[in-house]
Structures are given as structure tokens and as C-alpha cells.
PDB file of C-alpha atoms in Angstrom:
ATOM      1  CA  MET A  82     134.017 138.481 183.244  1.00 81.00           C
ATOM      2  CA  SER A  83     133.436 140.569 180.105  1.00 85.00           C
ATOM      3  CA  PRO A  84     130.103 140.866 178.333  1.00 89.00           C
ATOM      4  CA  ILE A  85     129.781 138.624 175.293  1.00 91.00           C
ATOM      5  CA  ASN A  86     130.665 140.552 172.180  1.00 92.00           C
ATOM      6  CA  PHE A  87     130.244 138.601 168.974  1.00 94.00           C
ATOM      7  CA  ALA A  88     131.364 141.509 166.817  1.00 94.00           C
ATOM      8  CA  LEU A  89     134.707 141.412 168.594  1.00 93.00           C
ATOM      9  CA  LEU A  90     134.964 137.632 168.344  1.00 93.00           C
ATOM     10  CA  GLN A  91     134.184 137.694 164.631  1.00 93.00           C
ATOM     11  CA  ALA A  92     136.798 140.382 164.106  1.00 92.00           C
ATOM     12  CA  GLU A  93     139.471 138.472 166.018  1.00 90.00           C
ATOM     13  CA  TYR A  94     138.654 135.019 164.711  1.00 89.00           C
ATOM     14  CA  PRO A  95     136.989 135.459 161.316  1.00 89.00           C
ATOM     15  CA  GLU A  96     137.770 131.859 160.378  1.00 86.00           C
ATOM     16  CA  LEU A  97     135.099 130.775 162.869  1.00 90.00           C
ATOM     17  CA  ILE A  98     132.389 132.989 161.372  1.00 92.00           C
ATOM     18  CA  ALA A  99     129.882 130.155 161.008  1.00 93.00           C
ATOM     19  CA  GLU A 100     130.354 129.140 164.644  1.00 94.00           C
ATOM     20  CA  TRP A 101     130.065 132.729 165.937  1.00 95.00           C
ATOM     21  CA  GLN A 102     126.856 133.210 163.987  1.00 95.00           C
ATOM     22  CA  ALA A 103     125.416 129.976 165.339  1.00 96.00           C
ATOM     23  CA  LEU A 104     126.439 130.869 168.883  1.00 96.00           C
ATOM     24  CA  GLN A 105     125.057 134.364 168.530  1.00 95.00           C
ATOM     25  CA  ARG A 106     121.682 132.974 167.458  1.00 95.00           C
ATOM     26  CA  TRP A 107     121.677 130.674 170.467  1.00 95.00           C
ATOM     27  CA  PHE A 108     122.722 133.334 172.966  1.00 94.00           C
ATOM     28  CA  THR A 109     120.221 135.821 171.576  1.00 93.00           C
ATOM     29  CA  LYS A 110     117.487 133.326 172.259  1.00 93.00           C
ATOM     30  CA  ASN A 111     118.774 132.037 175.580  1.00 93.00           C
ATOM     31  CA  TRP A 112     120.688 134.902 177.190  1.00 88.00           C
ATOM     32  CA  ARG A 113     118.403 135.026 180.219  1.00 89.00           C
ATOM     33  CA  LYS A 114     119.524 131.565 181.302  1.00 89.00           C
ATOM     34  CA  GLN A 115     122.987 132.909 182.203  1.00 85.00           C
ATOM     35  CA  TYR A 116     124.163 129.330 182.605  1.00 89.00           C
ATOM     36  CA  ALA A 117     124.271 126.470 180.170  1.00 94.00           C
ATOM     37  CA  GLU A 118     125.953 123.106 180.114  1.00 94.00           C
ATOM     38  CA  LEU A 119     128.257 122.206 177.277  1.00 95.00           C
ATOM     39  CA  SER A 120     125.995 119.288 176.366  1.00 93.00           C
ATOM     40  CA  LEU A 121     123.044 121.655 175.967  1.00 94.00           C
ATOM     41  CA  LEU A 122     124.976 123.977 173.670  1.00 96.00           C
ATOM     42  CA  LEU A 123     126.146 121.079 171.536  1.00 94.00           C
ATOM     43  CA  ARG A 124     122.656 119.607 171.403  1.00 94.00           C
ATOM     44  CA  ASP A 125     120.963 122.876 170.493  1.00 95.00           C
ATOM     45  CA  ILE A 126     123.508 124.165 167.985  1.00 94.00           C
ATOM     46  CA  LYS A 127     123.390 121.664 165.169  1.00 88.00           C
ATOM     47  CA  ASP A 128     124.328 123.911 162.275  1.00 83.00           C
ATOM     48  CA  ALA A 129     128.030 124.085 163.132  1.00 87.00           C
ATOM     49  CA  ASP A 130     130.983 121.734 163.051  1.00 89.00           C
ATOM     50  CA  ARG A 131     131.226 120.154 166.508  1.00 91.00           C
ATOM     51  CA  LEU A 132     135.004 120.434 166.883  1.00 88.00           C
ATOM     52  CA  ARG A 133     135.048 124.038 165.677  1.00 89.00           C
ATOM     53  CA  LEU A 134     132.154 124.833 167.982  1.00 94.00           C
ATOM     54  CA  VAL A 135     134.045 123.507 170.999  1.00 93.00           C
ATOM     55  CA  LEU A 136     137.093 125.529 169.963  1.00 90.00           C
ATOM     56  CA  ALA A 137     134.940 128.642 169.602  1.00 93.00           C
ATOM     57  CA  ILE A 138     133.398 128.156 173.036  1.00 95.00           C
ATOM     58  CA  ASP A 139     136.852 127.646 174.517  1.00 93.00           C
ATOM     59  CA  LEU A 140     137.958 130.904 172.913  1.00 93.00           C
ATOM     60  CA  MET A 141     135.036 132.631 174.581  1.00 95.00           C
ATOM     61  CA  VAL A 142     136.284 131.267 177.902  1.00 95.00           C
ATOM     62  CA  GLU A 143     139.820 132.412 177.103  1.00 92.00           C
ATOM     63  CA  SER A 144     138.502 135.841 176.183  1.00 92.00           C
ATOM     64  CA  GLY A 145     136.746 136.114 179.523  1.00 93.00           C
ATOM     65  CA  MET A 146     133.287 136.256 177.969  1.00 94.00           C
ATOM     66  CA  LEU A 147     132.276 132.942 179.450  1.00 95.00           C
ATOM     67  CA  THR A 148     133.223 131.476 182.791  1.00 95.00           C
ATOM     68  CA  ILE A 149     133.530 127.725 182.829  1.00 96.00           C
ATOM     69  CA  SER A 150     132.539 125.789 185.910  1.00 95.00           C
ATOM     70  CA  TYR A 151     132.286 122.130 186.762  1.00 95.00           C
ATOM     71  CA  ARG A 152     129.483 120.445 188.634  1.00 94.00           C
ATOM     72  CA  LEU A 153     128.591 116.952 189.661  1.00 93.00           C
ATOM     73  CA  ARG A 154     125.583 115.100 188.340  1.00 92.00           C
ATOM     74  CA  SER A 155     124.328 112.408 190.684  1.00 91.00           C
ATOM     75  CA  PRO A 156     123.523 108.867 189.529  1.00 90.00           C
ATOM     76  CA  ASP A 157     119.869 109.949 189.602  1.00 90.00           C
ATOM     77  CA  GLY A 158     120.591 112.738 187.142  1.00 90.00           C
ATOM     78  CA  ASP A 159     120.411 115.663 189.567  1.00 90.00           C
ATOM     79  CA  LEU A 160     122.885 118.514 189.280  1.00 89.00           C
ATOM     80  CA  LEU A 161     124.338 118.860 192.750  1.00 92.00           C
ATOM     81  CA  GLU A 162     124.942 122.196 194.430  1.00 89.00           C
ATOM     82  CA  GLY A 163     128.370 123.679 193.986  1.00 90.00           C
ATOM     83  CA  ASP A 164     130.281 125.177 191.068  1.00 91.00           C
ATOM     84  CA  PHE A 165     133.981 124.550 190.839  1.00 95.00           C
ATOM     85  CA  ASP A 166     136.561 126.345 188.749  1.00 94.00           C
ATOM     86  CA  GLU A 167     138.462 123.152 188.036  1.00 95.00           C
ATOM     87  CA  PRO A 168     137.413 119.503 188.179  1.00 93.00           C
ATOM     88  CA  ASP A 169     140.115 118.640 190.698  1.00 91.00           C
ATOM     89  CA  GLN A 170     138.559 121.090 193.170  1.00 94.00           C
ATOM     90  CA  ILE A 171     135.372 119.038 193.451  1.00 94.00           C
ATOM     91  CA  PRO A 172     135.168 117.431 196.914  1.00 93.00           C
ATOM     92  CA  GLU A 173     134.958 113.676 197.278  1.00 92.00           C
ATOM     93  CA  GLU A 174     131.345 113.957 198.434  1.00 92.00           C
ATOM     94  CA  LEU A 175     128.545 116.424 197.887  1.00 92.00           C
ATOM     95  CA  TRP A 176     125.124 116.701 199.453  1.00 92.00           C
ATOM     96  CA  SER A 177     122.136 115.424 197.537  1.00 91.00           C
ATOM     97  CA  ARG A 178     119.611 117.971 196.288  1.00 89.00           C
ATOM     98  CA  ASP A 179     117.332 117.353 199.243  1.00 90.00           C
ATOM     99  CA  ALA A 180     120.311 117.402 201.612  1.00 90.00           C
ATOM    100  CA  SER A 181     119.360 114.006 202.956  1.00 92.00           C
ATOM    101  CA  HIS A 182     122.604 112.208 202.205  1.00 93.00           C
ATOM    102  CA  LEU A 183     126.077 112.596 200.789  1.00 94.00           C
ATOM    103  CA  ILE A 184     126.772 111.414 197.265  1.00 92.00           C
ATOM    104  CA  PRO A 185     130.284 110.191 196.477  1.00 92.00           C
ATOM    105  CA  ARG A 186     132.078 111.886 193.648  1.00 91.00           C
ATOM    106  CA  SER A 187     133.163 108.450 192.428  1.00 89.00           C
ATOM    107  CA  GLU A 188     129.542 107.537 191.671  1.00 90.00           C
ATOM    108  CA  SER A 189     128.784 110.763 189.828  1.00 91.00           C
ATOM    109  CA  ASP A 190     129.556 112.411 186.509  1.00 90.00           C
ATOM    110  CA  ILE A 191     131.217 115.746 185.878  1.00 91.00           C
ATOM    111  CA  VAL A 192     129.483 118.277 183.679  1.00 92.00           C
ATOM    112  CA  SER A 193     130.990 121.426 182.243  1.00 94.00           C
ATOM    113  CA  GLY A 194     128.885 124.553 182.237  1.00 95.00           C
ATOM    114  CA  PHE A 195     129.247 128.182 181.351  1.00 96.00           C
ATOM    115  CA  ARG A 196     128.061 131.425 182.887  1.00 94.00           C
ATOM    116  CA  TRP A 197     127.886 134.801 181.199  1.00 93.00           C
ATOM    117  CA  GLU A 198     126.803 138.403 181.274  1.00 84.00           C
ATOM    118  CA  PHE A 199     125.069 139.641 178.220  1.00 62.00           C
ATOM    119  CA  ALA A 200     125.343 143.129 176.767  1.00 59.00           C
ATOM    120  CA  ASP A 201     125.532 142.673 173.027  1.00 48.00           C
ATOM    121  CA  ALA A 202     123.413 140.233 171.037  1.00 44.00           C
ATOM    122  CA  ALA A 203     123.897 142.029 167.718  1.00 41.00           C
TER     123      ALA A 203
ATOM    124  CA  MET B  89     141.273 124.585 160.660  1.00 40.00           C
ATOM    125  CA  PRO B  90     141.407 127.968 162.365  1.00 42.00           C
ATOM    126  CA  ARG B  91     144.567 129.239 163.936  1.00 41.00           C
ATOM    127  CA  ARG B  92     144.148 129.634 167.663  1.00 47.00           C
ATOM    128  CA  THR B  93     145.864 132.312 169.663  1.00 43.00           C
ATOM    129  CA  ARG B  94     147.836 129.783 171.594  1.00 46.00           C
ATOM    130  CA  GLY B  95     147.640 126.840 169.204  1.00 52.00           C
ATOM    131  CA  ILE B  96     147.460 123.156 169.925  1.00 63.00           C
ATOM    132  CA  THR B  97     150.973 121.891 169.489  1.00 69.00           C
ATOM    133  CA  PRO B  98     151.931 118.392 168.351  1.00 70.00           C
ATOM    134  CA  ALA B  99     153.422 117.834 171.813  1.00 72.00           C
ATOM    135  CA  GLU B 100     150.046 118.621 173.404  1.00 73.00           C
ATOM    136  CA  ILE B 101     148.309 116.337 170.935  1.00 73.00           C
ATOM    137  CA  GLU B 102     150.656 113.512 171.850  1.00 74.00           C
ATOM    138  CA  VAL B 103     149.880 113.908 175.550  1.00 74.00           C
ATOM    139  CA  LEU B 104     146.155 114.130 174.863  1.00 72.00           C
ATOM    140  CA  GLU B 105     146.273 111.040 172.687  1.00 72.00           C
ATOM    141  CA  GLN B 106     147.873 109.018 175.477  1.00 72.00           C
ATOM    142  CA  LEU B 107     145.462 110.266 178.114  1.00 71.00           C
ATOM    143  CA  HIS B 108     142.472 109.931 175.813  1.00 69.00           C
ATOM    144  CA  LEU B 109     143.348 106.339 175.044  1.00 69.00           C
ATOM    145  CA  GLN B 110     143.790 105.569 178.729  1.00 66.00           C
ATOM    146  CA  LEU B 111     140.434 107.082 179.508  1.00 65.00           C
ATOM    147  CA  ARG B 112     138.683 105.139 176.755  1.00 63.00           C
ATOM    148  CA  MET B 113     140.388 101.833 177.553  1.00 60.00           C
ATOM    149  CA  ASN B 114     139.414 102.047 181.195  1.00 56.00           C
ATOM    150  CA  ASN B 115     135.846 103.128 180.372  1.00 55.00           C
ATOM    151  CA  GLY B 116     136.814 106.409 182.005  1.00 54.00           C
ATOM    152  CA  ALA B 117     133.651 108.413 181.725  1.00 62.00           C
ATOM    153  CA  GLY B 118     133.175 108.694 185.502  1.00 79.00           C
ATOM    154  CA  ALA B 119     134.224 111.620 187.636  1.00 86.00           C
ATOM    155  CA  GLU B 120     137.346 110.026 189.118  1.00 86.00           C
ATOM    156  CA  ALA B 121     138.828 109.027 185.777  1.00 83.00           C
ATOM    157  CA  ARG B 122     138.052 112.405 184.260  1.00 86.00           C
ATOM    158  CA  ILE B 123     139.621 114.244 187.185  1.00 88.00           C
ATOM    159  CA  ALA B 124     142.740 112.114 186.813  1.00 84.00           C
ATOM    160  CA  TYR B 125     142.711 112.898 183.070  1.00 83.00           C
ATOM    161  CA  TYR B 126     142.391 116.619 183.735  1.00 88.00           C
ATOM    162  CA  THR B 127     145.091 116.648 186.400  1.00 88.00           C
ATOM    163  CA  ALA B 128     147.522 114.705 184.218  1.00 83.00           C
ATOM    164  CA  ALA B 129     146.822 117.004 181.274  1.00 83.00           C
ATOM    165  CA  LYS B 130     147.229 120.109 183.444  1.00 88.00           C
ATOM    166  CA  ASN B 131     150.563 118.872 184.806  1.00 87.00           C
ATOM    167  CA  GLN B 132     151.904 118.056 181.384  1.00 83.00           C
ATOM    168  CA  ILE B 133     150.491 120.717 179.075  1.00 81.00           C
ATOM    169  CA  GLY B 134     149.011 123.396 181.323  1.00 87.00           C
ATOM    170  CA  GLN B 135     145.567 124.349 182.574  1.00 90.00           C
ATOM    171  CA  PRO B 136     144.178 126.021 179.417  1.00 89.00           C
ATOM    172  CA  ALA B 137     144.991 122.955 177.306  1.00 84.00           C
ATOM    173  CA  ALA B 138     143.573 120.668 180.013  1.00 88.00           C
ATOM    174  CA  ARG B 139     140.348 122.676 180.013  1.00 91.00           C
ATOM    175  CA  LEU B 140     140.028 122.287 176.261  1.00 88.00           C
ATOM    176  CA  ALA B 141     140.874 118.585 176.524  1.00 84.00           C
ATOM    177  CA  MET B 142     138.014 118.057 178.987  1.00 87.00           C
ATOM    178  CA  MET B 143     135.597 119.835 176.675  1.00 90.00           C
ATOM    179  CA  LEU B 144     136.705 117.806 173.685  1.00 85.00           C
ATOM    180  CA  PHE B 145     136.270 114.572 175.617  1.00 83.00           C
ATOM    181  CA  GLU B 146     132.863 115.622 176.925  1.00 86.00           C
ATOM    182  CA  ALA B 147     131.838 116.518 173.374  1.00 88.00           C
ATOM    183  CA  ASN B 148     132.947 113.092 172.150  1.00 83.00           C
ATOM    184  CA  ILE B 149     135.314 114.585 169.609  1.00 81.00           C
ATOM    185  CA  PRO B 150     137.410 111.649 168.366  1.00 75.00           C
ATOM    186  CA  ILE B 151     141.081 112.133 169.180  1.00 70.00           C
ATOM    187  CA  ASN B 152     141.903 111.149 165.588  1.00 71.00           C
ATOM    188  CA  GLN B 153     139.952 114.153 164.345  1.00 73.00           C
ATOM    189  CA  LEU B 154     142.049 116.379 166.553  1.00 71.00           C
ATOM    190  CA  ILE B 155     145.237 114.693 165.350  1.00 69.00           C
ATOM    191  CA  GLN B 156     144.240 115.061 161.722  1.00 68.00           C
ATOM    192  CA  ASN B 157     143.563 118.749 162.160  1.00 67.00           C
ATOM    193  CA  TYR B 158     146.304 119.686 164.583  1.00 61.00           C
ATOM    194  CA  GLY B 159     148.864 116.892 164.561  1.00 53.00           C
ATOM    195  CA  GLY B 160     151.374 118.886 162.560  1.00 44.00           C
ATOM    196  CA  ALA B 161     151.779 122.485 161.322  1.00 38.00           C
ATOM    197  CA  PRO B 162     149.274 124.859 162.904  1.00 37.00           C
ATOM    198  CA  ASP B 163     148.131 126.184 159.523  1.00 38.00           C
ATOM    199  CA  VAL B 164     146.269 123.946 157.142  1.00 34.00           C
ATOM    200  CA  GLN B 165     145.253 125.233 153.736  1.00 33.00           C
ATOM    201  CA  ASN B 166     141.505 124.978 153.637  1.00 37.00           C
ATOM    202  CA  ASN B 167     140.635 126.396 150.255  1.00 38.00           C
ATOM    203  CA  ASN B 168     141.465 125.556 146.694  1.00 37.00           C
ATOM    204  CA  PRO B 169     139.943 128.221 144.496  1.00 38.00           C
ATOM    205  CA  GLY B 170     140.799 126.493 141.268  1.00 39.00           C
ATOM    206  CA  GLY B 171     139.551 123.000 142.050  1.00 38.00           C
ATOM    207  CA  THR B 172     136.776 120.942 143.490  1.00 36.00           C
ATOM    208  CA  ASN B 173     138.522 118.094 145.289  1.00 34.00           C
ATOM    209  CA  VAL B 174     140.869 119.072 148.066  1.00 33.00           C
ATOM    210  CA  THR B 175     143.059 116.697 149.955  1.00 34.00           C
ATOM    211  CA  GLN B 176     144.022 118.108 153.300  1.00 33.00           C
ATOM    212  CA  THR B 177     147.114 116.869 154.951  1.00 35.00           C
ATOM    213  CA  ALA B 178     148.653 118.115 158.146  1.00 36.00           C
ATOM    214  CA  GLY B 179     152.363 118.756 157.900  1.00 35.00           C
ATOM    215  CA  GLY B 180     154.805 117.179 160.281  1.00 31.00           C
ATOM    216  CA  ASN B 181     154.422 113.907 162.125  1.00 29.00           C
ATOM    217  CA  MET B 182     151.056 112.264 162.480  1.00 26.00           C
ATOM    218  CA  VAL B 183     150.964 110.933 165.991  1.00 29.00           C
ATOM    219  CA  GLY B 184     150.254 107.239 165.995  1.00 32.00           C
ATOM    220  CA  VAL B 185     148.512 106.990 162.621  1.00 33.00           C
ATOM    221  CA  ASN B 186     150.026 107.456 159.207  1.00 33.00           C
ATOM    222  CA  ALA B 187     148.335 108.811 156.093  1.00 34.00           C
ATOM    223  CA  THR B 188     146.868 105.445 155.103  1.00 36.00           C
ATOM    224  CA  GLY B 189     145.327 104.932 158.529  1.00 38.00           C
ATOM    225  CA  THR B 190     147.636 102.060 159.463  1.00 42.00           C
ATOM    226  CA  GLN B 191     150.196 102.012 162.234  1.00 45.00           C
ATOM    227  CA  THR B 192     153.765 100.944 161.653  1.00 48.00           C
ATOM    228  CA  ILE B 193     155.018  98.802 164.519  1.00 57.00           C
ATOM    229  CA  ARG B 194     158.676  98.020 165.003  1.00 66.00           C
ATOM    230  CA  ASP B 195     159.711  94.417 164.538  1.00 68.00           C
ATOM    231  CA  ILE B 196     160.647  92.636 167.807  1.00 74.00           C
ATOM    232  CA  THR B 197     164.238  92.254 166.535  1.00 71.00           C
ATOM    233  CA  VAL B 198     164.545  95.994 165.976  1.00 72.00           C
ATOM    234  CA  TYR B 199     162.916  96.585 169.357  1.00 81.00           C
ATOM    235  CA  SER B 200     165.471  94.316 171.053  1.00 75.00           C
ATOM    236  CA  GLN B 201     168.375  95.982 169.267  1.00 70.00           C
ATOM    237  CA  ASP B 202     167.176  99.420 170.322  1.00 74.00           C
ATOM    238  CA  LEU B 203     166.902  98.179 173.882  1.00 75.00           C
ATOM    239  CA  ASP B 204     170.441  96.804 173.810  1.00 72.00           C
ATOM    240  CA  GLN B 205     171.674 100.269 172.959  1.00 69.00           C
ATOM    241  CA  SER B 206     169.984 101.835 175.957  1.00 68.00           C
ATOM    242  CA  GLY B 207     173.040 101.134 178.099  1.00 68.00           C
ATOM    243  CA  ALA B 208     172.845 101.281 181.867  1.00 66.00           C
ATOM    244  CA  SER B 209     169.541 103.156 181.962  1.00 77.00           C
ATOM    245  CA  ILE B 210     167.720  99.811 181.840  1.00 81.00           C
ATOM    246  CA  SER B 211     168.928  96.827 183.843  1.00 80.00           C
ATOM    247  CA  ALA B 212     169.528  93.457 182.239  1.00 78.00           C
ATOM    248  CA  ALA B 213     166.538  91.999 184.105  1.00 79.00           C
ATOM    249  CA  MET B 214     164.263  94.771 182.891  1.00 85.00           C
ATOM    250  CA  LYS B 215     165.460  94.347 179.311  1.00 82.00           C
ATOM    251  CA  ILE B 216     164.576  90.674 179.385  1.00 80.00           C
ATOM    252  CA  ALA B 217     161.187  91.401 180.944  1.00 85.00           C
ATOM    253  CA  LEU B 218     160.449  94.128 178.378  1.00 89.00           C
ATOM    254  CA  ILE B 219     161.359  91.905 175.444  1.00 85.00           C
ATOM    255  CA  ASP B 220     159.347  88.996 176.834  1.00 84.00           C
ATOM    256  CA  ALA B 221     156.315  91.208 177.409  1.00 89.00           C
ATOM    257  CA  ARG B 222     156.565  92.834 173.978  1.00 89.00           C
ATOM    258  CA  ASP B 223     156.895  89.422 172.346  1.00 84.00           C
ATOM    259  CA  ALA B 224     153.981  88.036 174.348  1.00 86.00           C
ATOM    260  CA  ILE B 225     151.730  90.939 173.371  1.00 88.00           C
ATOM    261  CA  GLU B 226     152.557  90.507 169.682  1.00 85.00           C
ATOM    262  CA  LYS B 227     151.834  86.786 169.798  1.00 82.00           C
ATOM    263  CA  SER B 228     148.700  87.059 171.894  1.00 84.00           C
ATOM    264  CA  GLU B 229     145.147  86.776 170.620  1.00 80.00           C
ATOM    265  CA  ILE B 230     144.257  90.404 170.984  1.00 82.00           C
ATOM    266  CA  ASP B 231     141.763  91.996 168.615  1.00 75.00           C
ATOM    267  CA  PRO B 232     143.719  93.140 165.511  1.00 73.00           C
ATOM    268  CA  ALA B 233     141.983  96.507 165.769  1.00 69.00           C
ATOM    269  CA  MET B 234     143.584  97.052 169.194  1.00 75.00           C
ATOM    270  CA  LYS B 235     146.930  95.284 169.031  1.00 82.00           C
ATOM    271  CA  PRO B 236     148.910  97.902 167.061  1.00 79.00           C
ATOM    272  CA  THR B 237     147.784 100.626 169.442  1.00 79.00           C
ATOM    273  CA  ILE B 238     148.717  98.558 172.497  1.00 85.00           C
ATOM    274  CA  VAL B 239     152.140  97.747 171.057  1.00 86.00           C
ATOM    275  CA  GLU B 240     152.670 101.391 170.202  1.00 82.00           C
ATOM    276  CA  GLN B 241     151.878 102.459 173.756  1.00 85.00           C
ATOM    277  CA  PHE B 242     154.181  99.723 175.062  1.00 89.00           C
ATOM    278  CA  ASP B 243     156.981 101.123 172.895  1.00 86.00           C
ATOM    279  CA  LYS B 244     156.338 104.594 174.288  1.00 85.00           C
ATOM    280  CA  LEU B 245     156.574 103.120 177.784  1.00 89.00           C
ATOM    281  CA  THR B 246     159.908 101.581 176.808  1.00 89.00           C
ATOM    282  CA  ASP B 247     161.154 104.923 175.480  1.00 85.00           C
ATOM    283  CA  GLU B 248     160.258 106.594 178.755  1.00 85.00           C
ATOM    284  CA  LEU B 249     162.002 103.888 180.782  1.00 88.00           C
ATOM    285  CA  LYS B 250     165.134 104.353 178.681  1.00 86.00           C
ATOM    286  CA  LYS B 251     165.444 107.836 180.130  1.00 84.00           C
ATOM    287  CA  GLY B 252     166.590 106.265 183.379  1.00 83.00           C
ATOM    288  CA  ASP B 253     166.510 108.701 186.292  1.00 82.00           C
ATOM    289  CA  ALA B 254     165.085 111.362 184.000  1.00 83.00           C
ATOM    290  CA  ARG B 255     161.925 109.362 183.359  1.00 86.00           C
ATOM    291  CA  ASN B 256     158.610 110.952 184.294  1.00 83.00           C
ATOM    292  CA  PRO B 257     156.884 108.661 186.832  1.00 82.00           C
ATOM    293  CA  GLY B 258     153.482 110.023 185.867  1.00 80.00           C
ATOM    294  CA  VAL B 259     154.040 109.180 182.221  1.00 81.00           C
ATOM    295  CA  VAL B 260     155.343 105.723 183.104  1.00 85.00           C
ATOM    296  CA  ALA B 261     152.322 105.028 185.286  1.00 81.00           C
ATOM    297  CA  GLY B 262     149.903 106.371 182.706  1.00 79.00           C
ATOM    298  CA  LEU B 263     151.347 104.338 179.855  1.00 84.00           C
ATOM    299  CA  TRP B 264     151.582 101.236 182.054  1.00 86.00           C
ATOM    300  CA  ASN B 265     147.917 101.532 183.048  1.00 80.00           C
ATOM    301  CA  MET B 266     146.942 101.902 179.407  1.00 81.00           C
ATOM    302  CA  VAL B 267     148.845  98.850 178.237  1.00 87.00           C
ATOM    303  CA  TYR B 268     148.090  96.577 181.166  1.00 86.00           C
ATOM    304  CA  GLY B 269     144.449  97.584 181.318  1.00 80.00           C
ATOM    305  CA  ALA B 270     143.993  96.969 177.611  1.00 81.00           C
ATOM    306  CA  VAL B 271     145.726  93.578 177.583  1.00 85.00           C
ATOM    307  CA  LYS B 272     143.841  92.364 180.652  1.00 79.00           C
ATOM    308  CA  ALA B 273     140.571  93.047 178.857  1.00 74.00           C
ATOM    309  CA  PHE B 274     141.287  90.112 176.547  1.00 80.00           C
ATOM    310  CA  PRO B 275     140.795  86.760 178.330  1.00 75.00           C
ATOM    311  CA  THR B 276     142.797  85.043 175.580  1.00 79.00           C
ATOM    312  CA  ALA B 277     145.906  87.144 176.259  1.00 83.00           C
ATOM    313  CA  VAL B 278     146.942  85.133 179.328  1.00 79.00           C
ATOM    314  CA  ASN B 279     150.612  84.851 178.379  1.00 81.00           C
ATOM    315  CA  ALA B 280     150.850  88.572 177.781  1.00 87.00           C
ATOM    316  CA  VAL B 281     149.271  89.304 181.159  1.00 85.00           C
ATOM    317  CA  VAL B 282     151.752  86.988 182.873  1.00 82.00           C
ATOM    318  CA  ALA B 283     154.704  88.582 181.067  1.00 85.00           C
ATOM    319  CA  LEU B 284     153.483  92.051 181.942  1.00 88.00           C
ATOM    320  CA  GLY B 285     153.076  90.938 185.539  1.00 83.00           C
ATOM    321  CA  LYS B 286     156.779  90.087 185.663  1.00 81.00           C
ATOM    322  CA  LEU B 287     157.602  93.505 184.260  1.00 88.00           C
ATOM    323  CA  GLN B 288     155.335  95.325 186.682  1.00 85.00           C
ATOM    324  CA  GLY B 289     157.497  94.752 189.722  1.00 80.00           C
ATOM    325  CA  LEU B 290     160.606  95.904 187.919  1.00 83.00           C
ATOM    326  CA  ILE B 291     159.205  99.227 186.795  1.00 84.00           C
ATOM    327  CA  GLY B 292     157.511  99.996 190.083  1.00 76.00           C
ATOM    328  CA  CYS B 293     153.943 100.368 188.890  1.00 75.00           C
TER     329      CYS B 293
END
């Protein structure tokens, strides 16, 4: 995984300047999290076109600056343990957060999330 | 719309449109449906495109928006320095929807004639079942907002079946599930469901 470099992204994809600026503001504020769900990014970043924002985030994944992972959210809303590189790698059951019982994949939702290192917020 | 390093080709859009529709028609927001969507997309258009497709679905980006922006030439002129009103059109074929927002559906007579020309790739029994099902769908009391889309997907299923041994079983199954699932959702479309049921055994779904 490469550190996020918005200067490089803006240079390579100048047509997405508004999205890079919006993302840079978000990552500057939230870099310590080192993980964020797609839904959170879309909810927090309102000053960008949604489709273009998704494309920009995908380019960050393609560039190696973000790592995408998939997790299961239980019917109760809990994010279950386990990150998976692709959705079809998720097992048919995962343990509940308190490890008291197994939760079927078929009863859960899949959420996309992203991890990053952060070296350049400028 | 920005040019991407790898682009979203019209062929990818067509696959995504089919899968997207299937997912929506079957209320496919759950994990199983989304995994099936991802796997089908990965098999047909590759993992990077499947990853993007999942993100677009999760973000609730309408497939029509994607089609409008990418359903033709990869470059769309975004600026018009000399004017104020800009009409953007994507070059090439618009998948499923034309410029006025309406879908052109082939007449049943034209459909039957096309089928007659398919030769030995489709058996006589299957031809009859296809025509009966197509006719039943057109005459059924399905919501006018949905019917053109269902008929269009049925025609795509027919086109795939015409390929004979070269047909893609995954595509056949996917299109079948879309059409059958959508028609079954309308209690008034009994005749269409029956006709499709007769077709089901012949196509092996």
C-alpha cells in the first residue's frame, strides 16, 4: 500500500480536482481513523458529485493508496470481525461480536471499507 | 465525465445493466445477492470492474446515470466556452434507453421472423415456447413502467439462446432470473407466468 498523495492524484487526474480537494479535506481531518466505510465517506463528503466521488475513490484503490476490504454487518447492525479482500471470500457464517453464536452471511449485509497509510495531507 | 485509466466500456455497462436490474428486481440488497452480483461481474468483466460495480451499487448510483455518462465514447465534451446551455450526449449506442428516455421494443411479428431465421440453434419446440412467452408478456397486465424493460431482457435472453452451443449458461440463467422474477411479481400476469413456465424446462433454468 502506498501513502495517500493528493498532489500525485491531482496531477494524474486533474479532471477530478473537485473530488480530490473534497477527499483531501476529509482525510486531513480523519486520517487517524485509518479505516472508513464507503457509506461514511459518501455521507461526510457532500460537496462533490456522488458518481465522480466513487470513481475517485476507486482510482485511489487502483493506485494502491487505499486498500478495499469487505465486512459483514449483522442484522443488529454490528460490524463482524474479519476483513476480506473480495466479497466472495466471506464465509457463510461469522461469529457474533460477543462470540456467543454464529451469524449466517445470508442474514447480513456487506459493507465496503477502506484502509490507508497517511504521509501527505497537503 | 473524466477519462479513467482503464475506462468503462459499453460492453461492461451492458453487463452491469443486466446484473443491476436483476439485483433490483429481486430486492438484492442482501449479502448473498450482492456476492452473486460481484461474482457474475468478475467472471464477465474482470475483478477491477466488479469492484467498481459493487461500490456504485452500494452508493445507490442509478445505472442510468452510468449509462448516460459512459454508455458510448469514453470522452464526453463537458465544456462549451461560448454558450450557456450545453446538451451532453454520449456517442455510440445507449444501452436500453434512447435519447428520449423511451425504449423501442420489437413487434412480436418481427421477433417471430428473427427467430425463424435462427436455424437449428433453437428447436421448433423452443421457438414456439419463446413466441408464446413473449406474446403473453406483451399482453399481460404488467406495470407499463416495467414492461418494456422486461421485454427487452427477454429479447436479450432470446439472442443468447440463438447462439446454440456457444451460449453462456451464466448469462442465460441471469437473464432468465431477471425476466421470470419480474413477471412473477405481478399477480395479474398469470398467463405470462404459465407461458414462461413452459419455456423454463426447455432452456434448462
